[in-house]
mmCIF file of C-alpha atoms and ligand atoms in Angstrom:
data_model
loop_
_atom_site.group_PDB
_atom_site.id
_atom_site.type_symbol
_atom_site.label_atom_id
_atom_site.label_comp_id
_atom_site.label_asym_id
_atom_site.label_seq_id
_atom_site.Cartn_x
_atom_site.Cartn_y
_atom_site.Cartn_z
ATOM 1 C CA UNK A 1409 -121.222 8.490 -1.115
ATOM 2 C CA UNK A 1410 -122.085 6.398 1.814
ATOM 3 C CA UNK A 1411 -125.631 5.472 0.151
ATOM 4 C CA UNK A 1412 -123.545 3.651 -2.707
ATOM 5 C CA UNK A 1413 -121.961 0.271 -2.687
ATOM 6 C CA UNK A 1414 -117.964 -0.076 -2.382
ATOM 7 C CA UNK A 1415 -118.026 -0.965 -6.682
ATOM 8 C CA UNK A 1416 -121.266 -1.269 -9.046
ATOM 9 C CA UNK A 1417 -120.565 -3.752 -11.460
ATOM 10 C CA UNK A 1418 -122.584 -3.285 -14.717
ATOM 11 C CA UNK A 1419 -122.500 -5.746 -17.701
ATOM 12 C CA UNK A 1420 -124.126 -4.131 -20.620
ATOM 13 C CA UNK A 1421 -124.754 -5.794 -24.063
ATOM 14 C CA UNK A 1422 -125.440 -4.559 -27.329
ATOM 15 C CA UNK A 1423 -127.756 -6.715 -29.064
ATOM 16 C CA UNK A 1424 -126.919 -5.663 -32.344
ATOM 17 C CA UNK A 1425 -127.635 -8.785 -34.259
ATOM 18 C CA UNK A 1426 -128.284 -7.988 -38.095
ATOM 19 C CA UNK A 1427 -129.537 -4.593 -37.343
ATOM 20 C CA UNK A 1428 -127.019 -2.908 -39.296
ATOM 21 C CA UNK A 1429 -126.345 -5.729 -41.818
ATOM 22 C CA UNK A 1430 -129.719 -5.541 -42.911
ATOM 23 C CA UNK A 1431 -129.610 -1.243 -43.632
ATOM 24 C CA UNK A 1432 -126.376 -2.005 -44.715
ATOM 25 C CA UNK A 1433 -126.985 -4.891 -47.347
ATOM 26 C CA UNK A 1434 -124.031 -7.429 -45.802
ATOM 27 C CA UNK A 1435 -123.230 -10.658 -47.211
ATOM 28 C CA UNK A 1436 -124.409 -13.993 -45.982
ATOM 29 C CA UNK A 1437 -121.247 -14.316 -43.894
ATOM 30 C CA UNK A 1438 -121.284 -10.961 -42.008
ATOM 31 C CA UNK A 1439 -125.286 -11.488 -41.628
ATOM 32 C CA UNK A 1440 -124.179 -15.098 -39.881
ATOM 33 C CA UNK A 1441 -122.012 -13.431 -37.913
ATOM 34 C CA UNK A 1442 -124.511 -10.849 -36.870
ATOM 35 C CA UNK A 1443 -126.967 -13.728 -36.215
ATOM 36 C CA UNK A 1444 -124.702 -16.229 -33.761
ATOM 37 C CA UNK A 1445 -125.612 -13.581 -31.097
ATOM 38 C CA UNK A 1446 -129.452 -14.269 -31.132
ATOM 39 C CA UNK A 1447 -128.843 -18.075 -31.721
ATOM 40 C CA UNK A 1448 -125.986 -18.837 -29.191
ATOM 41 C CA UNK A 1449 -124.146 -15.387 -27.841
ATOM 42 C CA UNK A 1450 -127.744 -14.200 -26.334
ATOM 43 C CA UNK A 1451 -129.054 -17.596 -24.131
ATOM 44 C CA UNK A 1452 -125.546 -18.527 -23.097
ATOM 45 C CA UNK A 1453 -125.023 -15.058 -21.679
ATOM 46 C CA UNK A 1454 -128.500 -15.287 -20.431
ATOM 47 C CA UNK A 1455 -128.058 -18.693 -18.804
ATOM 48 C CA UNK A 1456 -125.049 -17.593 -17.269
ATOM 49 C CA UNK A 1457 -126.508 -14.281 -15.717
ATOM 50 C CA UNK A 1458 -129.137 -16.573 -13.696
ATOM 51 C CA UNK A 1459 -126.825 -18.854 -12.652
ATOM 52 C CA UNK A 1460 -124.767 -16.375 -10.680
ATOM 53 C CA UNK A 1461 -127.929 -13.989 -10.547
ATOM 54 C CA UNK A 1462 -126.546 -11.340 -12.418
ATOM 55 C CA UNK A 1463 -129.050 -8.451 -12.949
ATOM 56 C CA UNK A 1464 -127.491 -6.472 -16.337
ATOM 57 C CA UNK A 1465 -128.660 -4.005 -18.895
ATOM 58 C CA UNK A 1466 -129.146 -5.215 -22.638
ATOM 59 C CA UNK A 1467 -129.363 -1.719 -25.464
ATOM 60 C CA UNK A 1468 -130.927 -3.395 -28.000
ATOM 61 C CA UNK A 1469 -132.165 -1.756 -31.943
ATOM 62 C CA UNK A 1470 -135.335 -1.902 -32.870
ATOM 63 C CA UNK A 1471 -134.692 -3.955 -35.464
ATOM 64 C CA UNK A 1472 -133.596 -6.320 -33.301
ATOM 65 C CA UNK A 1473 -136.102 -6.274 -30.599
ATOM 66 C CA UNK A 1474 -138.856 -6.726 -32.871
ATOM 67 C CA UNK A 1475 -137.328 -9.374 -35.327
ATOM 68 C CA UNK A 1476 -136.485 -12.043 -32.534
ATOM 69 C CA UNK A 1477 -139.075 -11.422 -30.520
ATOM 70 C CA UNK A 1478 -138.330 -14.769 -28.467
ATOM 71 C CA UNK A 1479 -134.936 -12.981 -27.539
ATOM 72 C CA UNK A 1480 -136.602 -10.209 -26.117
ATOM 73 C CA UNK A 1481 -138.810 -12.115 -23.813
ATOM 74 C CA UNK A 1482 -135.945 -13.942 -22.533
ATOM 75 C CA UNK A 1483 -134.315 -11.018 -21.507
ATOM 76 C CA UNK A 1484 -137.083 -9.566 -19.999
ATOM 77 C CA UNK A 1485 -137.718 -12.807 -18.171
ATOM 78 C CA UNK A 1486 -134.264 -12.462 -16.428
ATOM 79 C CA UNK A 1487 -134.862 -9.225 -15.020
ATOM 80 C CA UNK A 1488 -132.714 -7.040 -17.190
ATOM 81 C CA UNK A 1489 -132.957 -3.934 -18.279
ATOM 82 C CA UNK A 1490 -134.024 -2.758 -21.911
ATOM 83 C CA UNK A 1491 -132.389 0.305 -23.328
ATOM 84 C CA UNK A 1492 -132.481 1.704 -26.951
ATOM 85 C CA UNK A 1493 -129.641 1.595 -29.364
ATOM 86 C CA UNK A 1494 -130.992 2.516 -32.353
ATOM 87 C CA UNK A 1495 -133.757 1.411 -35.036
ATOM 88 C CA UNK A 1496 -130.857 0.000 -37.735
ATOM 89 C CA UNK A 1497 -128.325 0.414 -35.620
ATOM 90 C CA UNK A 1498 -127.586 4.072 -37.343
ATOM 91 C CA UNK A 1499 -124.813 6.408 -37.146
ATOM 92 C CA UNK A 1500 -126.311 9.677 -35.966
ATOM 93 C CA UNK A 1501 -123.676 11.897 -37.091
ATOM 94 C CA UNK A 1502 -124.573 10.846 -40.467
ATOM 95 C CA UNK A 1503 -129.052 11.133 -39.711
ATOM 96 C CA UNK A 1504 -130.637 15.026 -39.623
ATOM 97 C CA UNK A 1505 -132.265 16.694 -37.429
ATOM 98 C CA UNK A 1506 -136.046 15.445 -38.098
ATOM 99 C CA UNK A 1507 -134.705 12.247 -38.790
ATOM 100 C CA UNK A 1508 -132.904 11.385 -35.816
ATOM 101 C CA UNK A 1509 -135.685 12.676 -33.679
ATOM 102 C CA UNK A 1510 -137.979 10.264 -35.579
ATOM 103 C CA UNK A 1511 -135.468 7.409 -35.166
ATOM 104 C CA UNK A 1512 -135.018 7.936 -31.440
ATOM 105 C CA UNK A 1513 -139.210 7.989 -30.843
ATOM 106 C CA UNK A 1514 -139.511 4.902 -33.108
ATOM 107 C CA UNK A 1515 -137.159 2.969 -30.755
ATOM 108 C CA UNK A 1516 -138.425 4.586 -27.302
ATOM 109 C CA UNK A 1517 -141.875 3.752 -28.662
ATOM 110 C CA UNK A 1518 -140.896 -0.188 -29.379
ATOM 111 C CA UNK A 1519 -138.856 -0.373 -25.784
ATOM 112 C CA UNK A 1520 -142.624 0.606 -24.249
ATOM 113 C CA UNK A 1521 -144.232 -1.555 -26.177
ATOM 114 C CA UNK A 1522 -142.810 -4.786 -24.911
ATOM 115 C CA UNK A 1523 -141.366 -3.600 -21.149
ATOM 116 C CA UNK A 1524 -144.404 -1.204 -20.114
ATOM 117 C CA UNK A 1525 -142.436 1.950 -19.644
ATOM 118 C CA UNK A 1526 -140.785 4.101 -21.319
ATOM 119 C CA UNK A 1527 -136.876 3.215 -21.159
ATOM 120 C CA UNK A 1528 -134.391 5.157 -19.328
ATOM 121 C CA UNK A 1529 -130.859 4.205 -21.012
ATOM 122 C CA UNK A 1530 -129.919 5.242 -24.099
ATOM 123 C CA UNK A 1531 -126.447 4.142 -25.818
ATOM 124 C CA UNK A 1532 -125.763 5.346 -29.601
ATOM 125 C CA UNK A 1533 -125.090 2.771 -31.820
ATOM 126 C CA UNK A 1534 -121.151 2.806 -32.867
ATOM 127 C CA UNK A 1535 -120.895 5.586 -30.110
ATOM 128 C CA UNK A 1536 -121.055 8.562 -32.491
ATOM 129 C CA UNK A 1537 -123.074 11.323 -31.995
ATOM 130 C CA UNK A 1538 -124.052 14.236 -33.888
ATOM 131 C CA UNK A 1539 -124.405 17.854 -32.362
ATOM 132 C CA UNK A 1540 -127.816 17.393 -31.845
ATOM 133 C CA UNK A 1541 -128.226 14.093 -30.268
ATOM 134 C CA UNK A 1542 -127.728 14.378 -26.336
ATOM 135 C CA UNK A 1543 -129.989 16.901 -26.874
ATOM 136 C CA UNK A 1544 -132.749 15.008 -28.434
ATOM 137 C CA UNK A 1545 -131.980 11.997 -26.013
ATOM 138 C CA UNK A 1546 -132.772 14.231 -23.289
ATOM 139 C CA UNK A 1547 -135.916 15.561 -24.678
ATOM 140 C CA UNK A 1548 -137.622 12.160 -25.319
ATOM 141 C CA UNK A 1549 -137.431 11.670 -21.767
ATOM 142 C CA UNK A 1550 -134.066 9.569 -21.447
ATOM 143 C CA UNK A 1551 -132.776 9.390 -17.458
ATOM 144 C CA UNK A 1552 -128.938 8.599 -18.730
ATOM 145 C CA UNK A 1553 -126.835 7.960 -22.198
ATOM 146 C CA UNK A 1554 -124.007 5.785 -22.441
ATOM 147 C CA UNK A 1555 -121.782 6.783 -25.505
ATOM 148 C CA UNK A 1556 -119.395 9.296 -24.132
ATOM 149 C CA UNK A 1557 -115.826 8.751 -22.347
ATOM 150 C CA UNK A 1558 -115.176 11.834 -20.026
ATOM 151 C CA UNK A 1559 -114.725 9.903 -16.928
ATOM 152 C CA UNK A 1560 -114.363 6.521 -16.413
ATOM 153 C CA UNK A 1561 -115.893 5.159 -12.656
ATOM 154 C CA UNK A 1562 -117.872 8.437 -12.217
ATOM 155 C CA UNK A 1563 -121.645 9.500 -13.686
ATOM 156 C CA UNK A 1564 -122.033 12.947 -14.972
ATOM 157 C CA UNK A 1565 -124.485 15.667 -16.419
ATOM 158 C CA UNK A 1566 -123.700 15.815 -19.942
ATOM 159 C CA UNK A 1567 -123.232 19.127 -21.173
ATOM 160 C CA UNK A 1568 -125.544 21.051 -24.475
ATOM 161 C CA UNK A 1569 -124.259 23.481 -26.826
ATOM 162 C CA UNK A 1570 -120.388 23.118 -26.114
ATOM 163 C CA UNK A 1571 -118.722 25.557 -29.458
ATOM 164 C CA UNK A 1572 -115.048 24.458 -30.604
ATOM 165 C CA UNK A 1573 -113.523 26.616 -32.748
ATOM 166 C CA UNK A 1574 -109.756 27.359 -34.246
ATOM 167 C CA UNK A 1575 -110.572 30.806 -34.650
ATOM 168 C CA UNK A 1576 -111.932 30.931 -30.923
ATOM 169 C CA UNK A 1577 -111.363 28.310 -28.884
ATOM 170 C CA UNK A 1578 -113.718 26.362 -27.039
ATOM 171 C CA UNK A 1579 -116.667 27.556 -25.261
ATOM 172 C CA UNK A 1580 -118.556 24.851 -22.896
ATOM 173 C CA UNK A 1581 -122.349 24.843 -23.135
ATOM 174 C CA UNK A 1582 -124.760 24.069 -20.056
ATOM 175 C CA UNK A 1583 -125.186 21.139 -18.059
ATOM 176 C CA UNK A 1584 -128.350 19.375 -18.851
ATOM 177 C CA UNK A 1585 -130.495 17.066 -16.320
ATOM 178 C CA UNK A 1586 -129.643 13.811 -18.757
ATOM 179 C CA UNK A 1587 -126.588 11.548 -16.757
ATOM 180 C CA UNK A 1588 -123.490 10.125 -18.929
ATOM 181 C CA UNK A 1589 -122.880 6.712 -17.583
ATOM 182 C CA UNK A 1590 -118.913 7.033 -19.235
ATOM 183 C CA UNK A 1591 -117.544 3.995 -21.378
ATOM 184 C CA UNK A 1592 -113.903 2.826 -22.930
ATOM 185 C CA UNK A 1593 -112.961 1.049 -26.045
ATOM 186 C CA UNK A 1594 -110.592 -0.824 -23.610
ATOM 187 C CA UNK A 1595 -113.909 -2.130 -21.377
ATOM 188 C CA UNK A 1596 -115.467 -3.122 -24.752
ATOM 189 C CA UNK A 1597 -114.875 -6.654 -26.419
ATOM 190 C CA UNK A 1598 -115.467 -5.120 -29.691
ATOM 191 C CA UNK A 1599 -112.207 -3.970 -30.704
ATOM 192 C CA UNK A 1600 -110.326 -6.485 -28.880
ATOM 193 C CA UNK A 1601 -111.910 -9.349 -30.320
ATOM 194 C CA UNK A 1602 -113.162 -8.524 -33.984
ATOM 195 C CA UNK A 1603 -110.761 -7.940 -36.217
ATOM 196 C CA UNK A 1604 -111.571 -3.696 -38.056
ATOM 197 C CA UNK A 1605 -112.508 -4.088 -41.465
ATOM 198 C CA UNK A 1606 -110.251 -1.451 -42.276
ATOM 199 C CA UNK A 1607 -107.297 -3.046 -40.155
ATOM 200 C CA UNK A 1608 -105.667 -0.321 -37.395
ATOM 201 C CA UNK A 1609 -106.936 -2.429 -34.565
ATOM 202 C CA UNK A 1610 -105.948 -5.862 -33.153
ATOM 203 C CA UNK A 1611 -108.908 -8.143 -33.289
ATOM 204 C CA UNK A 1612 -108.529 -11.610 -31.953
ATOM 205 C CA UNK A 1613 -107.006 -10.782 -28.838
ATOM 206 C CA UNK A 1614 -105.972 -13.650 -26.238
ATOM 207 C CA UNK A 1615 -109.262 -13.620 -23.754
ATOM 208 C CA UNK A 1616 -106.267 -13.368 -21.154
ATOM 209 C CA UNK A 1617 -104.888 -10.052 -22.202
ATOM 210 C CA UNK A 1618 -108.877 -8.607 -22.341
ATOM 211 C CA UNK A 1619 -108.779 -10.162 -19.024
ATOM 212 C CA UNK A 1620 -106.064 -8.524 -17.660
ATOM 213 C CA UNK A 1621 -107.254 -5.233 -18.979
ATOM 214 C CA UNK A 1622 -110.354 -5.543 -17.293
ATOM 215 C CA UNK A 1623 -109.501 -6.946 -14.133
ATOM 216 C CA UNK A 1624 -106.567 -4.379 -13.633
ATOM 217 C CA UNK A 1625 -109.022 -1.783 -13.993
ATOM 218 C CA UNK A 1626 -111.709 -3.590 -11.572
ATOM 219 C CA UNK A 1627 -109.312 -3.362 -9.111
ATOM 220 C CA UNK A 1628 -108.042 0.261 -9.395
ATOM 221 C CA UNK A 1629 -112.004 1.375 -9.514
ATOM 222 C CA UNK A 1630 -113.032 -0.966 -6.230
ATOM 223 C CA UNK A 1631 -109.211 0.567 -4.409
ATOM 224 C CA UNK A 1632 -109.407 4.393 -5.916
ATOM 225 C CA UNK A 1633 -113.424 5.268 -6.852
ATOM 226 C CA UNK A 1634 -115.692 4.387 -3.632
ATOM 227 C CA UNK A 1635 -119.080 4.352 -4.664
ATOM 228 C CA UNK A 1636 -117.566 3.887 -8.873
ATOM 229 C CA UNK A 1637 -119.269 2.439 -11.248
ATOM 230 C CA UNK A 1638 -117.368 -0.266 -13.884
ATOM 231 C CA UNK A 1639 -119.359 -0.685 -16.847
ATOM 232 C CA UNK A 1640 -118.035 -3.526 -19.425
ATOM 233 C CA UNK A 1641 -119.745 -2.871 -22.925
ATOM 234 C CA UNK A 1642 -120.206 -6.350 -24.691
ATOM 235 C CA UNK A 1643 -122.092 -7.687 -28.030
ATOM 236 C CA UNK A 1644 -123.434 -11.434 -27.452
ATOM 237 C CA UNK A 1645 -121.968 -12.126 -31.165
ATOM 238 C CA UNK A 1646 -118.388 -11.463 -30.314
ATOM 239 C CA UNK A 1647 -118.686 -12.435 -26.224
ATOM 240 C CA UNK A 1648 -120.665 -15.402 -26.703
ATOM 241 C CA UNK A 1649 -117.952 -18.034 -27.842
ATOM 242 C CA UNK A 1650 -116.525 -20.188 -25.442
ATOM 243 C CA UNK A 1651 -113.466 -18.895 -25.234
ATOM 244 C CA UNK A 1652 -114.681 -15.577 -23.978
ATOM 245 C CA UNK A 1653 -117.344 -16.840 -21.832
ATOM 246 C CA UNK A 1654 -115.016 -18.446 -19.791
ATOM 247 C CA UNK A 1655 -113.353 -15.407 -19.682
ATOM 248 C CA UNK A 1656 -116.291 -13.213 -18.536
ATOM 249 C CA UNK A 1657 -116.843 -16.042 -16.039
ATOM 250 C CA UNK A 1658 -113.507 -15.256 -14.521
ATOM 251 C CA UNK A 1659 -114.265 -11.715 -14.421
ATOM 252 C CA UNK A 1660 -117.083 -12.205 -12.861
ATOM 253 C CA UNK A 1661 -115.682 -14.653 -10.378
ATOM 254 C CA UNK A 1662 -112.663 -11.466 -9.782
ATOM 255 C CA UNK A 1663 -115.522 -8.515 -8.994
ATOM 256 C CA UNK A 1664 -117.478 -11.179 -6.969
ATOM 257 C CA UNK A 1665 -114.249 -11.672 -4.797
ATOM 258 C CA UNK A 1666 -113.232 -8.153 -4.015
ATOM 259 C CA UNK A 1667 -115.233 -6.852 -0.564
ATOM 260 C CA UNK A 1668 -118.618 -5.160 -1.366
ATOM 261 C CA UNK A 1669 -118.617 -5.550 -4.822
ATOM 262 C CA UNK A 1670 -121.902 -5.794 -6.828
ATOM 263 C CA UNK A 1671 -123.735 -6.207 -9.947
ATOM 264 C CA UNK A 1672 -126.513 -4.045 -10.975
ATOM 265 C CA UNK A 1673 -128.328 -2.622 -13.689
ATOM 266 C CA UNK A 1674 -127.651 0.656 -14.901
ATOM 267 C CA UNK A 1675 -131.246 2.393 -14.470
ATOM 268 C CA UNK A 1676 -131.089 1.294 -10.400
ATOM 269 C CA UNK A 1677 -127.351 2.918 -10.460
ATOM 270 C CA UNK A 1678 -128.406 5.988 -11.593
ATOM 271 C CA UNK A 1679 -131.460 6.296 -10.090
ATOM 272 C CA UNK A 1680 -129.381 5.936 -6.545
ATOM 273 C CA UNK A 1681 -126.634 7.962 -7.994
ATOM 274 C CA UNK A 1682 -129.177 10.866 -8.688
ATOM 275 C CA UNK A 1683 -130.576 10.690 -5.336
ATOM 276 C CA UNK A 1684 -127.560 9.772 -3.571
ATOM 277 C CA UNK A 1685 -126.945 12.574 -0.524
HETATM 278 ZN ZN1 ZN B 2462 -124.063 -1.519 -31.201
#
């Protein structure tokens, strides 16, 4: 893949806000919570990306896109990329059919709306899918999704109609022309950082363990996966406090050191990806 740089970079942010508090009905404290990352998570990550001229790719709900409409523009005014994530932030394996084909339009429709094209990145919200999903992803037009975990530094054609059964095993379904761009719980400050409500994960790691995570598996990609891609999955709400900005900062500062590392966002990586040699 001589067409591709050593190790693509991509920081990608889920601007969740109080998309799903709102469906949901939270309480004042969790809708707060929700909210820091349009007041404060959003134009600190923001500011930051210009000051080291970070291009990046934001998947933001409908909800949110056309609530804060000021957030938004500022992320269009950077240069990033707008993907959909939902209208509420909804769990597809929980929407039908009709519905989540409605659902998926709605937000595709918004996207154009404020960008001028029709968006090319898709990431389900909570990264659960139904059976139909990819499927319906693909069919609206989508160039790539972003939910699944099959690889980690490579893109892939995600597959349609795969059949798991006891009684018969599995049977694979076809390749489809929509690209996975593959993501990890461990490259995602969600579960690190915010406690479950349930309990079963940490939450409220050290930023220098989440550091070390990510920066050991920087450097495997850039030494093992010429022409990889790293993407980091990050929500401006949990991200956005000081303590972990200075920590993305140093991650940042580690990818920027390594030899013919770069940051992009994750339409231009596919697009080169797809017509790579
Ligand atoms: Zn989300």
């Amino acid at each position: 893949m001589t067409d591709l740089p050593r190790l693509t970079v991509a920081l990608t942010f889920d601007h969740d806000s109080i998309s799903d508090g709102v469906r949901r009905g939270d309480s004042p404290v969790k809708l707060s919570h929700a909210e820091f990352g349009v007041r404060v998570g959003a134009p600190r990550i923001l500011s930051l990306l210009a000051e080291r001229e970070i291009p990046s790719t934001w998947f933001v709900p409908g909800h949110t896109l056309e609530t804060f409409p000021d957030s938004t523009a500022a992320i269009l005014a950077g240069g990033h990329e707008i993907g959909c994530h939902g209208w509420f932030h909804e769990d597809a394996a929980e929407l039908g059919r009709d519905e989540e084909r409605e659902m998926i339009e709605r937000c595709a429709a918004a996207v154009e709306r404020v960008t001028g094209a029709r968006p090319k990145g898709w990431r389900a919200p909570y990264w659960s899918l139904g059976p139909a999903s990819l499927g319906l992803v693909e069919a609206a037009g989508f160039a790539y999704d972003s939910s699944l975990m099959a690889d980690d530094y490579r893109l892939y054609q995600v597959r349609h109609g795969d059949r798991h059964s006891v009684a018969e095993g599995s049977r694979f379904g076809r390749e489809g022309a929509l690209v996975e761009v593959p993501v990890s719980w461990a490259l995602d400050d969600w579960p690190h950082f915010e406690p479950a409500p349930g309990g079963g994960r940490d939450g409220l790691s050290a930023p220098s363990k989440v550091l070390e995570i990510w920066t050991d598996e920087l450097k495997f990609a850039h030494a093992h996966a010429p022409g990889g891609l790293l993407t980091i999955t990050m929500h401006p709400e949990c991200i956005g406090r000081g303590h972990r900005m200075a920590m993305l900062e140093r991650f940042i500062d580690a990818s920027a050191a390594l030899d013919g590392v770069v940051f992009d966002r994750l339409d231009r990586y596919v697009e080169r990806w797809s017509s790579r040699g």
